[in-house]
PDB file of C-alpha atoms in Angstrom:
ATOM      1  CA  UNK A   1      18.198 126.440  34.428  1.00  0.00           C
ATOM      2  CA  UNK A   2      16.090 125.942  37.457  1.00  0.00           C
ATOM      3  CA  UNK A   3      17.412 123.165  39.556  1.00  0.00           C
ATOM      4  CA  UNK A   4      14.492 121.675  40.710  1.00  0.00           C
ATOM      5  CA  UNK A   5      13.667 120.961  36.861  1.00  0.00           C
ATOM      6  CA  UNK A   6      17.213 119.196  36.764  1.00  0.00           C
ATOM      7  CA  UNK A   7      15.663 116.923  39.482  1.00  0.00           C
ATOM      8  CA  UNK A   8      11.968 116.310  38.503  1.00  0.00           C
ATOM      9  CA  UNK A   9      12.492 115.818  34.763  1.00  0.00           C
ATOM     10  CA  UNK A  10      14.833 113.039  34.687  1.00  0.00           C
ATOM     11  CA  UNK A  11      12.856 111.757  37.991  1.00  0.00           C
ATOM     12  CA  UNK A  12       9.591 111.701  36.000  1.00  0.00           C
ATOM     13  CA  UNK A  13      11.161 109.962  32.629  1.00  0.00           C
ATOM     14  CA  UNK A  14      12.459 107.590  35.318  1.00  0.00           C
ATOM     15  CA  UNK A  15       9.044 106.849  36.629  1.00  0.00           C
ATOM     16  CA  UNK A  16       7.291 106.608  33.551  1.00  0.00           C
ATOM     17  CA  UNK A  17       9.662 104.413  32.205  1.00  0.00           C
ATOM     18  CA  UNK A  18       9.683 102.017  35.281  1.00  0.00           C
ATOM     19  CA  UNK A  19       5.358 102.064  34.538  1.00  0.00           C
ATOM     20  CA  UNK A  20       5.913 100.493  31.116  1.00  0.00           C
ATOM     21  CA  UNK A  21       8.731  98.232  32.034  1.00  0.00           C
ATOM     22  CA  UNK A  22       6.394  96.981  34.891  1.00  0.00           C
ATOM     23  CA  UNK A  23       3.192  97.088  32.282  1.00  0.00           C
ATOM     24  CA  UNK A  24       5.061  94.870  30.093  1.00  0.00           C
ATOM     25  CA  UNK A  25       6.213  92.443  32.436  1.00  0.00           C
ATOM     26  CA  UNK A  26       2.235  91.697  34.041  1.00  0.00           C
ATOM     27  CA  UNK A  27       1.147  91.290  30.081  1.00  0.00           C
ATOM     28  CA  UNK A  28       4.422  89.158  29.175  1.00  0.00           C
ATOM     29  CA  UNK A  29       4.320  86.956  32.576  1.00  0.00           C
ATOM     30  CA  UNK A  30       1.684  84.524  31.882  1.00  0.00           C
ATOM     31  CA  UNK A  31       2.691  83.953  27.921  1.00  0.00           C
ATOM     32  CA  UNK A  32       6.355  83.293  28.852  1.00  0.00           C
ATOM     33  CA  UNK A  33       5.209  80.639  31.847  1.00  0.00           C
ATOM     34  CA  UNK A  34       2.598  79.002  29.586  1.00  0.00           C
ATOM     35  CA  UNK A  35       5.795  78.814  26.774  1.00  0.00           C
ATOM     36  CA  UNK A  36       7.950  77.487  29.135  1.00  0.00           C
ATOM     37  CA  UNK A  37       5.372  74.773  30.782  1.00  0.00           C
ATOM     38  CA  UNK A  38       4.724  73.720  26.809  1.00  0.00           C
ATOM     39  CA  UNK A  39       8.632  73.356  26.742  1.00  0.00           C
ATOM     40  CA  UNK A  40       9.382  71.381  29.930  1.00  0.00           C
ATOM     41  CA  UNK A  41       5.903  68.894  28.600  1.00  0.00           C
ATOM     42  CA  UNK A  42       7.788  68.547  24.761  1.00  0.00           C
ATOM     43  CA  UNK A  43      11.403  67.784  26.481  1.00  0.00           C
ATOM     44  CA  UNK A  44       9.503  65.524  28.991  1.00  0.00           C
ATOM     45  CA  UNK A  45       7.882  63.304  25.832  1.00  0.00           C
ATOM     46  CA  UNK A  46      11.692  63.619  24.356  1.00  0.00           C
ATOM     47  CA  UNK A  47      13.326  62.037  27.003  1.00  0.00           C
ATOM     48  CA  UNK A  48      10.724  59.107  27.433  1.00  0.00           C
ATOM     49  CA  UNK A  49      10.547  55.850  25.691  1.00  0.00           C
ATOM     50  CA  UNK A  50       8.847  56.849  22.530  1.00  0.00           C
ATOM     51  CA  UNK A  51       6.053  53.906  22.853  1.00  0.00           C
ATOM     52  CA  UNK A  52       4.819  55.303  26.461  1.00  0.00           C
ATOM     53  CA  UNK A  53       1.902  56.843  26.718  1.00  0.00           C
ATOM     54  CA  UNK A  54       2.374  60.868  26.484  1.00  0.00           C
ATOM     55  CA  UNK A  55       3.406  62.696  30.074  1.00  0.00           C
ATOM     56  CA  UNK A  56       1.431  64.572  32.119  1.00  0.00           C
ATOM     57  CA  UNK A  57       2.273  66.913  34.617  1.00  0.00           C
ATOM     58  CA  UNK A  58       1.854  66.156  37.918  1.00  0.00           C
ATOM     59  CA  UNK A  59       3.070  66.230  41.978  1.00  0.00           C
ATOM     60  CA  UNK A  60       4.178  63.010  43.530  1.00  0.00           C
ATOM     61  CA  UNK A  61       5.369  63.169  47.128  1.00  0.00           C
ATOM     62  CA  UNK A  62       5.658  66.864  46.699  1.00  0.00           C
ATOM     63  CA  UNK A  63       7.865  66.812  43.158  1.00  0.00           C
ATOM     64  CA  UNK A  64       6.942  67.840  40.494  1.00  0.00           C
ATOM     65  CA  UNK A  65       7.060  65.650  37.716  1.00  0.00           C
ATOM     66  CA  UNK A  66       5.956  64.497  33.708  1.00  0.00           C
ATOM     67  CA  UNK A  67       4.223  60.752  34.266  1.00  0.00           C
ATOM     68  CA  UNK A  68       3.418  58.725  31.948  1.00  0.00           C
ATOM     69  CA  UNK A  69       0.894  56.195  33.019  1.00  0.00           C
ATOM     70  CA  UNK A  70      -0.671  52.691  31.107  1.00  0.00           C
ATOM     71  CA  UNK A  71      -3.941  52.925  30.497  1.00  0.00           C
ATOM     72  CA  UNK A  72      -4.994  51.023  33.603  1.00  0.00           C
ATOM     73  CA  UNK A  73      -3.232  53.951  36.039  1.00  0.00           C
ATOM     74  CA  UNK A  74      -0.078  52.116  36.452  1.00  0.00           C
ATOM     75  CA  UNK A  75       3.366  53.902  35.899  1.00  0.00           C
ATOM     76  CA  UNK A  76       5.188  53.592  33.136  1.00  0.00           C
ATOM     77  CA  UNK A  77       8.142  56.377  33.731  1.00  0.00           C
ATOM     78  CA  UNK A  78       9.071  59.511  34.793  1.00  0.00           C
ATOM     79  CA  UNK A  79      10.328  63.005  33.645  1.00  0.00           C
ATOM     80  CA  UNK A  80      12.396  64.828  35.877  1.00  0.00           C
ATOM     81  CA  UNK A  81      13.630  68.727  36.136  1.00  0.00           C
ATOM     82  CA  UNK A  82      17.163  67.968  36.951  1.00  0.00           C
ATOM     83  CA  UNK A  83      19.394  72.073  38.095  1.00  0.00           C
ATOM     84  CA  UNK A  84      22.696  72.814  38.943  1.00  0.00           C
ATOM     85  CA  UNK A  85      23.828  76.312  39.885  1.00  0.00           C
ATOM     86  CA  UNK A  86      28.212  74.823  39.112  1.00  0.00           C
ATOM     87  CA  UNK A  87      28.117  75.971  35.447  1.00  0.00           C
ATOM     88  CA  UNK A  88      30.547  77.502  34.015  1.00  0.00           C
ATOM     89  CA  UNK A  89      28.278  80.382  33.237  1.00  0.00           C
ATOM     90  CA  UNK A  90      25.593  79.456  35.981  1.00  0.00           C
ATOM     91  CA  UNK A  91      22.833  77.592  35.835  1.00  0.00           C
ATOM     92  CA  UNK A  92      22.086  74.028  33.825  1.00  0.00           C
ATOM     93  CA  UNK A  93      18.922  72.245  33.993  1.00  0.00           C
ATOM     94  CA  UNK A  94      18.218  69.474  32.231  1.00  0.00           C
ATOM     95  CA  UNK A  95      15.022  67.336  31.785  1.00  0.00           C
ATOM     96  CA  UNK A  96      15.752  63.570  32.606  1.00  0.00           C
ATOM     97  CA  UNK A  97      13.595  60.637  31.751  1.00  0.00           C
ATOM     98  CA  UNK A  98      13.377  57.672  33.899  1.00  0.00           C
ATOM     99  CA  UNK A  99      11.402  54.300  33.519  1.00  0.00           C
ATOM    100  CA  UNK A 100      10.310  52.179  36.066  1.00  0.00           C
ATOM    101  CA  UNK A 101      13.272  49.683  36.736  1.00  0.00           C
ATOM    102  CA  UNK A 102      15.551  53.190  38.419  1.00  0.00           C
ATOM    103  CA  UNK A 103      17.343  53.655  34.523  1.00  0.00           C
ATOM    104  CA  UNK A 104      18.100  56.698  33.171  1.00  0.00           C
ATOM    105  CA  UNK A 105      17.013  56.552  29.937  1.00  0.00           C
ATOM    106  CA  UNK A 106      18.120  59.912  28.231  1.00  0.00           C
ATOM    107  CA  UNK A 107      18.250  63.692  29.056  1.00  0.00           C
ATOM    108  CA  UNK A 108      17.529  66.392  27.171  1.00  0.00           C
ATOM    109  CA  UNK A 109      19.488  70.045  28.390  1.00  0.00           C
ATOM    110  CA  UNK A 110      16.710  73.269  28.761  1.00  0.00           C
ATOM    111  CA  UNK A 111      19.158  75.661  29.986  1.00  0.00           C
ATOM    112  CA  UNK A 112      22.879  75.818  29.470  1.00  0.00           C
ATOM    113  CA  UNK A 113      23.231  78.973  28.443  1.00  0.00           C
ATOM    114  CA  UNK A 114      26.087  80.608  30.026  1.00  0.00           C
ATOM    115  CA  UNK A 115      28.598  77.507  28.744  1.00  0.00           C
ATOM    116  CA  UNK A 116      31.135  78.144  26.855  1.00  0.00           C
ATOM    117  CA  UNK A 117      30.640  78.032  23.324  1.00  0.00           C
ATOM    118  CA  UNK A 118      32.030  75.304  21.689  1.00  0.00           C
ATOM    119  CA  UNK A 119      33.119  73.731  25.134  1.00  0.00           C
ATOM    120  CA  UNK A 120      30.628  73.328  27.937  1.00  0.00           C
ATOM    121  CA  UNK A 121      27.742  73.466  25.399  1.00  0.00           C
ATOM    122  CA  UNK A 122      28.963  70.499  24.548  1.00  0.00           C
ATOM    123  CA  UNK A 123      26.507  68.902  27.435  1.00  0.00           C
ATOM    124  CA  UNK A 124      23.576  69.180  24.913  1.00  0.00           C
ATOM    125  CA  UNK A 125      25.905  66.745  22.288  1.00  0.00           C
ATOM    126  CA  UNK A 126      25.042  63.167  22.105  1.00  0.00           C
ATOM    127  CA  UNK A 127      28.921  62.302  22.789  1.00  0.00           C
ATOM    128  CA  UNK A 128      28.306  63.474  26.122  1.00  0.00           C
ATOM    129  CA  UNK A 129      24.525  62.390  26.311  1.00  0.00           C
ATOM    130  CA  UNK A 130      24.489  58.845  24.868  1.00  0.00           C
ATOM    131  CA  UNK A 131      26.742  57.497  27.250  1.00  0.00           C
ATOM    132  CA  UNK A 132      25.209  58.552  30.119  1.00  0.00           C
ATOM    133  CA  UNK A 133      21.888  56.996  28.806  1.00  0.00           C
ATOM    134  CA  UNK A 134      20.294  53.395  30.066  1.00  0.00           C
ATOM    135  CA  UNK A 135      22.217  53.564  33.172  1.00  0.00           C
ATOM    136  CA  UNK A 136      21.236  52.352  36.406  1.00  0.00           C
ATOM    137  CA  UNK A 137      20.102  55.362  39.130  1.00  0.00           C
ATOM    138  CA  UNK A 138      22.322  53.720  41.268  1.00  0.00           C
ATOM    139  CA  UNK A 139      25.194  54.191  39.279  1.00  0.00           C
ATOM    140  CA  UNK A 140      28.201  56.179  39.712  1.00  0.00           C
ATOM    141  CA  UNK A 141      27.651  59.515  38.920  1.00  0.00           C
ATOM    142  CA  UNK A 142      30.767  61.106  39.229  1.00  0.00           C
ATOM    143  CA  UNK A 143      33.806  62.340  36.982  1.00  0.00           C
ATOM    144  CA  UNK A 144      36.602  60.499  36.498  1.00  0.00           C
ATOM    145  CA  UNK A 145      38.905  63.106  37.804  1.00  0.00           C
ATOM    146  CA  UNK A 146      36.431  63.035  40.782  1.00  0.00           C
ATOM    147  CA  UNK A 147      36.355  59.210  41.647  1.00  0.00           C
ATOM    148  CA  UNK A 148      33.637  58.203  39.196  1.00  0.00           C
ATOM    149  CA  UNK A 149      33.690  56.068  35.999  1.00  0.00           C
ATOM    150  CA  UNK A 150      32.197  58.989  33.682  1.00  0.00           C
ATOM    151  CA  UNK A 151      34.881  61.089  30.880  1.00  0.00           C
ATOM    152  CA  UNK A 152      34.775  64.356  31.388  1.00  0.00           C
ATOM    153  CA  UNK A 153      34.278  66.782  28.282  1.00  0.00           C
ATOM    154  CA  UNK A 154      37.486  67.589  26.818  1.00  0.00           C
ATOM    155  CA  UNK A 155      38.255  71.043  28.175  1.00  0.00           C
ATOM    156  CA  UNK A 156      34.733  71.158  29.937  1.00  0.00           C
ATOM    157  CA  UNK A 157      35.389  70.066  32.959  1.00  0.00           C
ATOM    158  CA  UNK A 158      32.965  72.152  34.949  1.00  0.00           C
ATOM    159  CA  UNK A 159      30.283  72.063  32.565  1.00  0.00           C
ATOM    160  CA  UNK A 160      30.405  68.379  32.404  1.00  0.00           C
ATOM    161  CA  UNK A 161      30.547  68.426  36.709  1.00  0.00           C
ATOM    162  CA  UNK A 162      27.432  70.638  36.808  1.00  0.00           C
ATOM    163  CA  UNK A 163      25.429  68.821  33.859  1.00  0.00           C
ATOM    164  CA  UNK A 164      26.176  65.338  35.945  1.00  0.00           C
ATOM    165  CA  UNK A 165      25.360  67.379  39.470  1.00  0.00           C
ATOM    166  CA  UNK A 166      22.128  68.047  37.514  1.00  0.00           C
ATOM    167  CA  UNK A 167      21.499  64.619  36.866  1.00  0.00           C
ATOM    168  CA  UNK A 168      22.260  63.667  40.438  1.00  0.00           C
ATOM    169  CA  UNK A 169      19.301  66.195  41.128  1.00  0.00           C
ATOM    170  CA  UNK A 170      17.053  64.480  39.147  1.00  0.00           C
ATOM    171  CA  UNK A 171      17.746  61.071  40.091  1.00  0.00           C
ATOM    172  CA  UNK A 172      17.542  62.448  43.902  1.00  0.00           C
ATOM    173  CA  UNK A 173      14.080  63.252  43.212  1.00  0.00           C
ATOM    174  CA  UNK A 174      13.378  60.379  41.314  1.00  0.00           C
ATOM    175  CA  UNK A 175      14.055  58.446  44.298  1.00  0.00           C
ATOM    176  CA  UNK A 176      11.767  60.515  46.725  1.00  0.00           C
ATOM    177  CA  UNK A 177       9.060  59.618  44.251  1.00  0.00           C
ATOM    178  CA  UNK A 178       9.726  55.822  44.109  1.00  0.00           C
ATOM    179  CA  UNK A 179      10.842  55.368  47.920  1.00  0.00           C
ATOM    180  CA  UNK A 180      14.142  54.506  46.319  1.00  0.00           C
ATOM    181  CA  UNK A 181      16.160  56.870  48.971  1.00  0.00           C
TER     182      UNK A 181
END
């Protein structure tokens, strides 16, 4: 067998199959960021008091944000991408809502993937979720175990760390957006 052959056959299969990869990827793009921006806008109605007015994206002091406004332009409350890279399995990012008077009112989890199953996926339970909800911004958001007031997930430590570091994102750029720093 001729050794060039050995070198451009499996070099052209290789090229060829890099094409489609890359083909599929530009046609895929824009569907999967249009999915995900229809995602973030139904967990930013979730997280909101259900009588506001529905969210709508926007950019306040340079964060992006869900608002939800009265109908005379005032704000009502705020929905906030909230990440952590301290998962157990990587990244968690949650989608927090906020009303006007700096409380949390309820998060919703969009990526949590890597958790353990059956452990740190227990972020997305209400046992973990409810009791976080209605606080005050200014709260302590910490761990027990780390000087806080918060319970930790029963053999979730981490998770539960990275899901309230995630929160602490959020309510960080909550605070940008109201002057709150």
């Amino acid at each position: 067998m001729n050794p060039l052959r050995l070198i451009l056959v499996p070099t052209l299969i290789g090229a060829i199959c890099t094409a489609i990869l890359a083909f599929v990827n530009l046609k895929t793009k824009p569907v999967i960021a249009e999915t995900e921006r229809k995602n973030a806008a139904a967990a930013a109605q979730d997280v909101l008091p259900a009588s506001l007015p529905a969210p709508v994206l926007t950019n306040l002091h340079n964060t992006a944000c869900f608002a939800s406004f009265d109908a005379a332009g005032k704000l009502q409350a705020l929905a906030i991408e909230g990440v952590s890279q301290k998962g157990y399995g990587g990244e968690i990012r949650l989608m927090v809502g906020f009303t006007t008077d700096a409380t949390l009112h309820t998060f919703k989890v969009l990526a949590a993937n890597g958790e353990t199953p059956g452990l740190g996926s227990k972020v997305k339970s209400d046992d973990f979720r409810l009791p976080l909800s209605n606080r005050k911004t200014a709260a302590n958001w910490f761990l027990k175990k780390d000087g806080g007031e918060l319970d930790a997930i029963t053999s979730a430590t981490i998770s539960s760390r990275a899901a309230l570091d995630a929160l602490r994102d959020a309510i960080a750029k909550y605070n940008i957006i109201t002057g709150d720093e």
